[in-house]
Tab-separated table of C-alpha atoms and ligand atoms in Angstrom:
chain	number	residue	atom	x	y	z
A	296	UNK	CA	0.000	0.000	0.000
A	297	UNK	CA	3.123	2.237	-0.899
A	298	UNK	CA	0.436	4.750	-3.092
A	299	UNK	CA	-2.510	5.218	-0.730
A	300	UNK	CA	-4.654	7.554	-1.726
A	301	UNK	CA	-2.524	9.046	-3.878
A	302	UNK	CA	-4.454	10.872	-6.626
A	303	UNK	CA	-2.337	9.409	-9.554
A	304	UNK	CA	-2.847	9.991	-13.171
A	305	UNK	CA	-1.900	7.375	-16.253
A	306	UNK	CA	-1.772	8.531	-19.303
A	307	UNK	CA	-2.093	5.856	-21.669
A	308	UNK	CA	-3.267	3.498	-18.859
A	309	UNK	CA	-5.660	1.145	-20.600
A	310	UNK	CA	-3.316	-1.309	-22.117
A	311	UNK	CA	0.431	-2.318	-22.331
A	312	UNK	CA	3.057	-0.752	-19.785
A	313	UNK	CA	0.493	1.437	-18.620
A	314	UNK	CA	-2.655	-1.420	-17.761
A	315	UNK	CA	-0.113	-3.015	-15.795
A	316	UNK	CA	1.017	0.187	-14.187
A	317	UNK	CA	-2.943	1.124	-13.468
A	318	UNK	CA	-2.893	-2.451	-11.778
A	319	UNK	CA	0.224	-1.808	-9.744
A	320	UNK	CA	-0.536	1.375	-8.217
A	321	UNK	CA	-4.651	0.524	-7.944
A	322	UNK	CA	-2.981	-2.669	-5.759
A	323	UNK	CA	-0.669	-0.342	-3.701
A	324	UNK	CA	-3.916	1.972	-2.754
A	325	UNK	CA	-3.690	5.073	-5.107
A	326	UNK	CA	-6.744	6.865	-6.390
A	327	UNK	CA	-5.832	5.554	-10.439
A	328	UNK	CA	-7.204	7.957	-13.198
A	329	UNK	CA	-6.663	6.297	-16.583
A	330	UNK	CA	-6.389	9.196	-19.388
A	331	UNK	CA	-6.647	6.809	-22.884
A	332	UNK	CA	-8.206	6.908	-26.004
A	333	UNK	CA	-9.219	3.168	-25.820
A	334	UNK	CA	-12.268	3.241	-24.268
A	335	UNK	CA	-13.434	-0.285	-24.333
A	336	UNK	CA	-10.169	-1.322	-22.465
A	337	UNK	CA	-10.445	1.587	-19.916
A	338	UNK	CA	-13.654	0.861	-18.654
A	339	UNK	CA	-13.118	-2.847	-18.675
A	340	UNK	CA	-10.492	-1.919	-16.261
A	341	UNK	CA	-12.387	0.701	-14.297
A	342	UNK	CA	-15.059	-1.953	-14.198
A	343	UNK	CA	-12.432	-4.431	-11.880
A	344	UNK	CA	-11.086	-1.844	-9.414
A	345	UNK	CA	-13.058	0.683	-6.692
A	346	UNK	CA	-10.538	2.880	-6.917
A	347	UNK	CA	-10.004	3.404	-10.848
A	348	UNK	CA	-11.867	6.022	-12.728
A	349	UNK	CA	-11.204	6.142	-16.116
A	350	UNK	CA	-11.713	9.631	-18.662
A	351	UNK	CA	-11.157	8.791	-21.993
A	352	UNK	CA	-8.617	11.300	-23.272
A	353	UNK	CA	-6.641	11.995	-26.045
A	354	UNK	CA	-3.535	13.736	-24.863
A	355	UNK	CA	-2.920	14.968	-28.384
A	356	UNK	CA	-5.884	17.580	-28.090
A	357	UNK	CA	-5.547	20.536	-25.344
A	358	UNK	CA	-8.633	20.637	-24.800
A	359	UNK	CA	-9.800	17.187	-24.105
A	360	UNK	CA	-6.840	16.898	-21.951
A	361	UNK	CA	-8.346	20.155	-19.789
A	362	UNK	CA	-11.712	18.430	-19.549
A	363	UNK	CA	-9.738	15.549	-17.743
A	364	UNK	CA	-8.512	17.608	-15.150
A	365	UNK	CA	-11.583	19.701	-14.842
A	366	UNK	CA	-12.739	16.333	-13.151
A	367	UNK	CA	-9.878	15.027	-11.775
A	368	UNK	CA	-9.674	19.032	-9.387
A	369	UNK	CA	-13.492	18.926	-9.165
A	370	UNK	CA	-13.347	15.294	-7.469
A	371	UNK	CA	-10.062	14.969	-5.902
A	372	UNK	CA	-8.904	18.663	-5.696
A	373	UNK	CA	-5.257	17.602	-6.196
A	374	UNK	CA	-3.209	15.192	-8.224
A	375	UNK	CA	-0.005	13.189	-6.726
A	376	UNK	CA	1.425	11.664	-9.358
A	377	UNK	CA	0.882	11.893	-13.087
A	378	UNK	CA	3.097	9.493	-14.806
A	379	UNK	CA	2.899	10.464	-18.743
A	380	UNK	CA	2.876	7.134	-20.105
A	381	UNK	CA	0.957	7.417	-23.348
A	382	UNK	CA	2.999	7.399	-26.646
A	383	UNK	CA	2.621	5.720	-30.356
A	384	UNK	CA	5.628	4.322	-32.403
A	385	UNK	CA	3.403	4.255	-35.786
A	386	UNK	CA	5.814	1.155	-37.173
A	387	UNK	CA	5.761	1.314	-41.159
A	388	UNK	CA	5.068	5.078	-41.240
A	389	UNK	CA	7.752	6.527	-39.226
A	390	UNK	CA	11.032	5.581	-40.495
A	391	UNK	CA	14.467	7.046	-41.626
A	392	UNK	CA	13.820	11.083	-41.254
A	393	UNK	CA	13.880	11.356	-45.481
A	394	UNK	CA	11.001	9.012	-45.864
A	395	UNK	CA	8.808	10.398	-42.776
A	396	UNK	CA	5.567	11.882	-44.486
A	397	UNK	CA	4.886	15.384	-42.602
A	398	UNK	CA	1.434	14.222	-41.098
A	399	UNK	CA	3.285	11.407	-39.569
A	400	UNK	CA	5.602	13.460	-38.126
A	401	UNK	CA	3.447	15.667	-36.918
A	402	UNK	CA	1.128	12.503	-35.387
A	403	UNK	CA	3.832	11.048	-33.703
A	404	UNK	CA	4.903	14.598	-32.366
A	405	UNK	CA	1.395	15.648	-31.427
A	406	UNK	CA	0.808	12.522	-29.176
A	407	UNK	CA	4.209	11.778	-27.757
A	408	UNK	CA	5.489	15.139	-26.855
A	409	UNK	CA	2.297	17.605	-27.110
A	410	UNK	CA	0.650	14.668	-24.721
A	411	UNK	CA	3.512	15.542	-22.194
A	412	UNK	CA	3.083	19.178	-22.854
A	413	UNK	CA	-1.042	19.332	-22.176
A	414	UNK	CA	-1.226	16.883	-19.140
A	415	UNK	CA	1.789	18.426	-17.702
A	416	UNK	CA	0.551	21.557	-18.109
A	417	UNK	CA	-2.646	20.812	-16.182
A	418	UNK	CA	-1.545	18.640	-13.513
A	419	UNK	CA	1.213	21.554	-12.374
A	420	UNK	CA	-1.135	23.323	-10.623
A	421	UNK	CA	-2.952	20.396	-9.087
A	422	UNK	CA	0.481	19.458	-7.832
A	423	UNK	CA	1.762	22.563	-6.581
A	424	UNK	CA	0.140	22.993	-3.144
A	425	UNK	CA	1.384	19.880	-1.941
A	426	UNK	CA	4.549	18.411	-4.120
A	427	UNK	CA	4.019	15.073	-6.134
A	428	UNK	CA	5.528	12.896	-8.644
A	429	UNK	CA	5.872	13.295	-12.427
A	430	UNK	CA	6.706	9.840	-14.431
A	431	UNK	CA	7.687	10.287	-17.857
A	432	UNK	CA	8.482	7.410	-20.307
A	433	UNK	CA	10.962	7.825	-22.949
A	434	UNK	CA	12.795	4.724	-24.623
A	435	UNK	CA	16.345	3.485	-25.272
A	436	UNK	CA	15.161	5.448	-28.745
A	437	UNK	CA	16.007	8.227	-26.060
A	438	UNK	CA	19.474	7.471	-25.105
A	439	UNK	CA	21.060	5.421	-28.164
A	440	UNK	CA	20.646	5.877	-31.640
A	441	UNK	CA	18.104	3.156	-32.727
A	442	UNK	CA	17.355	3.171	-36.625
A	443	UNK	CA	14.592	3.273	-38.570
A	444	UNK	CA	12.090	5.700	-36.232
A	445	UNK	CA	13.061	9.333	-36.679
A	446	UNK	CA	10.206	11.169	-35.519
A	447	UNK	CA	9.711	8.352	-32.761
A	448	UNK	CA	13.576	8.866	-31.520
A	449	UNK	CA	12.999	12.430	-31.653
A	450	UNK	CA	10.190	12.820	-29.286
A	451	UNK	CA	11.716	10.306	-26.981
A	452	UNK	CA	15.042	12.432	-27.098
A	453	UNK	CA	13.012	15.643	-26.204
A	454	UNK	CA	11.223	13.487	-23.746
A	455	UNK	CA	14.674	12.879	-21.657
A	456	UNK	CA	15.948	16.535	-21.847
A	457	UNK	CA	12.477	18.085	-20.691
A	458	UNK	CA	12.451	15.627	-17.871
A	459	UNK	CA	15.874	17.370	-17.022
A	460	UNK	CA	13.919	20.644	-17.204
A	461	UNK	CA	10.944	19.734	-15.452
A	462	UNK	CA	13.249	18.132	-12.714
A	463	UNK	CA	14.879	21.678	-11.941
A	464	UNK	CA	12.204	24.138	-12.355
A	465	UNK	CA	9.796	22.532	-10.062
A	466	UNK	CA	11.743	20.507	-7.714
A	467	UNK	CA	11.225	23.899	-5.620
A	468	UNK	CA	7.502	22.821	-5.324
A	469	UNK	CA	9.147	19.533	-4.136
A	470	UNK	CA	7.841	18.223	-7.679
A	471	UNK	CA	9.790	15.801	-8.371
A	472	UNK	CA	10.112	14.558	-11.924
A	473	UNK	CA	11.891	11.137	-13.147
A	474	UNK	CA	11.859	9.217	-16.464
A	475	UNK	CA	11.844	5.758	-17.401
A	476	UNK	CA	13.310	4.175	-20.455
A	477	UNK	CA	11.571	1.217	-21.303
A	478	UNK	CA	12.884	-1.166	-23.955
A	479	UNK	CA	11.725	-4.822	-25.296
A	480	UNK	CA	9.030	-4.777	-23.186
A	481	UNK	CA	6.277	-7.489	-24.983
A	482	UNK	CA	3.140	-4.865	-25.417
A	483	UNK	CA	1.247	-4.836	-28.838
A	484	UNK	CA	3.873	-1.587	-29.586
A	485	UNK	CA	6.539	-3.916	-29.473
A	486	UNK	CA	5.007	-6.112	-31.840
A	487	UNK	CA	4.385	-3.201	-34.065
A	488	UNK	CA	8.070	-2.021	-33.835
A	489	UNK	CA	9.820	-5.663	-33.882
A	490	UNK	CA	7.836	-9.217	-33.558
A	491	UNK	CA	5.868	-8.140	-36.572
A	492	UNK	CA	8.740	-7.555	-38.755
A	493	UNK	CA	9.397	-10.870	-41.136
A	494	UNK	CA	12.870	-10.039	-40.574
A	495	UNK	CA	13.219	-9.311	-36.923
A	496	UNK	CA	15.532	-12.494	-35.380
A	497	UNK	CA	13.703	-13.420	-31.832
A	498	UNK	CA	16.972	-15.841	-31.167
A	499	UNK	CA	19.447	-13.214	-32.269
A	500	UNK	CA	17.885	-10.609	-30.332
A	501	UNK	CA	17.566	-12.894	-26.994
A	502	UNK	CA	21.163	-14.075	-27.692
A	503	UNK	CA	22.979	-11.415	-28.087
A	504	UNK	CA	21.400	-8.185	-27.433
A	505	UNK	CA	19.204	-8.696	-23.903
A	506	UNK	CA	21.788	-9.583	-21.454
A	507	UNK	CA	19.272	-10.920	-19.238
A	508	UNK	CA	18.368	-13.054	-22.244
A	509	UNK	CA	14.354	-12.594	-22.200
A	510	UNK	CA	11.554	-10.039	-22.889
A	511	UNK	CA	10.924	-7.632	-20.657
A	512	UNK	CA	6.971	-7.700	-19.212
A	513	UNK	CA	4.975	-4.884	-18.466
A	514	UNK	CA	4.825	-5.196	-14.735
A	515	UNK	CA	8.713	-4.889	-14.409
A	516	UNK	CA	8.413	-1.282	-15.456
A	517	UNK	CA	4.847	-1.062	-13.489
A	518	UNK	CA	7.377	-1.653	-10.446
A	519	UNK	CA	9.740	0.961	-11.260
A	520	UNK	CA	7.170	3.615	-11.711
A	521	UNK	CA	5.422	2.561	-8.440
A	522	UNK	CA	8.964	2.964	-7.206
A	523	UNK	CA	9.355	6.411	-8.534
A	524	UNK	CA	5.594	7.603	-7.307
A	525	UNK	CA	6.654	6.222	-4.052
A	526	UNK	CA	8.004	8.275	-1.126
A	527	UNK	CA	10.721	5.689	-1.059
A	528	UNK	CA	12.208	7.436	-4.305
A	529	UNK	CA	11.958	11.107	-1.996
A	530	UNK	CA	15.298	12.531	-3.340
A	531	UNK	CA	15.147	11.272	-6.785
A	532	UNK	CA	14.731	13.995	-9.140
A	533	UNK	CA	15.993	14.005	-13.392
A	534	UNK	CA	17.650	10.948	-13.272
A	535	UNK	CA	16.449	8.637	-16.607
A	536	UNK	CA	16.410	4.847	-15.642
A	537	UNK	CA	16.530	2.382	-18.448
A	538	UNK	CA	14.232	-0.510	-17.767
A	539	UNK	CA	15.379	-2.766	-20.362
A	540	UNK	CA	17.181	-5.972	-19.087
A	541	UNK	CA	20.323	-4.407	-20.179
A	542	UNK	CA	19.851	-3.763	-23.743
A	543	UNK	CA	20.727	-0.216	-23.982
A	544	UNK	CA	24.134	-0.643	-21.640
A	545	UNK	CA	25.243	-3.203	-24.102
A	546	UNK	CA	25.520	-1.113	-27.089
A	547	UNK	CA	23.977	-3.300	-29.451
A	548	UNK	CA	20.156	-2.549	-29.344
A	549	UNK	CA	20.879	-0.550	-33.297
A	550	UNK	CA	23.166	-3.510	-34.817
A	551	UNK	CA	20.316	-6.101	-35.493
B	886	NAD	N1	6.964	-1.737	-25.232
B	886	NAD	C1	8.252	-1.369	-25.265
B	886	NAD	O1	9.180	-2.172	-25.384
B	886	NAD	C2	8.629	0.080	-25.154
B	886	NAD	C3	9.942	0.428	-25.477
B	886	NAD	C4	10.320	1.751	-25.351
B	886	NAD	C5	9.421	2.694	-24.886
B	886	NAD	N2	8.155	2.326	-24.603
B	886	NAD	C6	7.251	3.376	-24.149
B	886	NAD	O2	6.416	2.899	-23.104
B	886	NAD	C7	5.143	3.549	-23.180
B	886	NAD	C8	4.025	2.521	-23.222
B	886	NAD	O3	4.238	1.706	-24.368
B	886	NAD	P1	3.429	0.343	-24.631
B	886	NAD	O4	4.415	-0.601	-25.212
B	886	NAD	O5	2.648	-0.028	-23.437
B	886	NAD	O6	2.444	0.845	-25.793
B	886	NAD	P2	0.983	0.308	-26.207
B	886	NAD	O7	0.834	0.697	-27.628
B	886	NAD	O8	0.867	-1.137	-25.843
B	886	NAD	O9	-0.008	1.154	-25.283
B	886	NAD	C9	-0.095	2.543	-25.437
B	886	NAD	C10	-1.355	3.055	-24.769
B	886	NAD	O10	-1.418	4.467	-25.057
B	886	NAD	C11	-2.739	4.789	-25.505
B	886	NAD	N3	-2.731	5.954	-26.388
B	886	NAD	C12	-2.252	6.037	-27.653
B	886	NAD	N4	-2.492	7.246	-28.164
B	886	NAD	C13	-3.124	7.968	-27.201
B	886	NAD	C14	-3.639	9.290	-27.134
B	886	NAD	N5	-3.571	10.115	-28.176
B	886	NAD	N6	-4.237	9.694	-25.989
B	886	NAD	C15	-4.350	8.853	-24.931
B	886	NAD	N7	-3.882	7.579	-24.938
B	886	NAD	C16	-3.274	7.138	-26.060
B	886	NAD	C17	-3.196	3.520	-26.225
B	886	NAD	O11	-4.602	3.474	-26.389
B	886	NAD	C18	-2.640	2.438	-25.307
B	886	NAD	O12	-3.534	2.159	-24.251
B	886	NAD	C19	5.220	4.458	-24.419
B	886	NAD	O13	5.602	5.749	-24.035
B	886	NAD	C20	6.309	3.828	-25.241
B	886	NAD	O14	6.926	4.732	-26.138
B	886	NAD	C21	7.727	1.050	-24.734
């Protein structure tokens, strides 16, 4: 019960990483708010738990995000944590930067970094009053070069550095805001980005590249960013922690 009652927002918390992070922190007592545009998977969820509400949001659009947290202040008057989970890799339309179409660019920008932008933006002053916990969620597309995703890599990039930002212009608010960077973790994004690909090599990749030779699950990061909402994590503030097995520290997640 390391979250109770804390008003905690999940972007992106229907399915993937962020389901099992709406399960992890609904088990350790927070008050869980899913923001996601899947709706049928949100209230499936919100039907399981007394203490998840979910808004269907589409972090993309200012506005729908500012309905959100017209609720979320009008019920709970204050949010604890928001942990910006939401993001979409977009696999065969994003690419190398000279093939990205313009619209995809801008999609991928508008929902990956925009997304952090709007519920950011609205959570601050639900947060101010009494300090809290921002989670953001880049990638190892964050820290190493990984091919073949240029608008993808560069939101995740921008994700890291504005984490850094975040992290020293509100830690006076004792706001503290961390980042995780999440890689081979088996989510349907993963099959879009990899398993899907005729010539992605499963054995190869096990082999050679994931030190602790297996895919990651989406509860291992849930952990972590129960972790970082935690008080237990009370002095951590801009630090980016990959939560990939050890893929990105062996420099070889671009050579498949
Ligand atoms: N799976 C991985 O290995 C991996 C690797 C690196 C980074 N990540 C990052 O982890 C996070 C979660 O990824 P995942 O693998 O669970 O992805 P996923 O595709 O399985 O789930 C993403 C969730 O975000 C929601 N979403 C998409 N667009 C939205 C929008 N406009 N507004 C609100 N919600 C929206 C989806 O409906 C879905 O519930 C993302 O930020 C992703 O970039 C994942």
């Amino acid at each position: 019960m390391k979250l109770k009652d804390k008003v905690s927002v999940i972007t992106g918390g229907a399915a993937g990483i962020g389901e099992a992070g709406s399960r992890r922190f609904a088990d350790e007592g927070a008050k869980v708010i899913i923001l996601d545009v899947n709706e049928a998977a949100g209230k499936a969820l919100e039907a399981q738990y007394e203490n998840v509400w979910f808004i269907k949001t589409d972090i993309s659009n200012e506005n729908s995000v500012k309905c959100a947290f017209d609720k979320v202040a009008e019920k709970y008057g204050r949010v604890d944590v928001l942990y910006n989970n939401a993001s979409v890799f977009l696999g065969g339309r994003d690419g190398i930067l000279g093939d990205v179409e313009e619209s995809i660019w801008k999609k991928v920008l508008s929902i990956n970094l925009d997304g952090i932008y709007h519920c950011t933006k609205f959570a601050l002053p639900l947060m101010k009053e009494n300090g809290g916990s921002i989670i953001n969620t880049a990638s190892s597309a964050g820290v190493v070069g990984v091919p073949g995703c240029a608008a993808y890599t560069a939101t995740k990039g921008a994700t890291v550095t504005l984490t850094r930002s975040l992290a020293v212009d509100y830690g006076k608010y004792n706001i503290r805001t961390n980042c995780i960077a999440p890689a081979a973790i088996e989510t349907e994004m993963v099959k879009e980005s990899n398993l899907n690909d005729p010539s992605f090599d499963n054995d190869f990749f096990l082999r050679q590249i994931t030190p602790l030779k297996r895919w990651g699950k989406p509860e291992d990061v849930a952990a972590l960013a129960a972790f970082l909402a935690s008080d237990d994590a009370s002095y951590l503030n801009g630090v980016i922690i990959p939560c990939d097995g050890g893929i990105t520290i062996n420099g070889t997640v671009n050579k498949m």
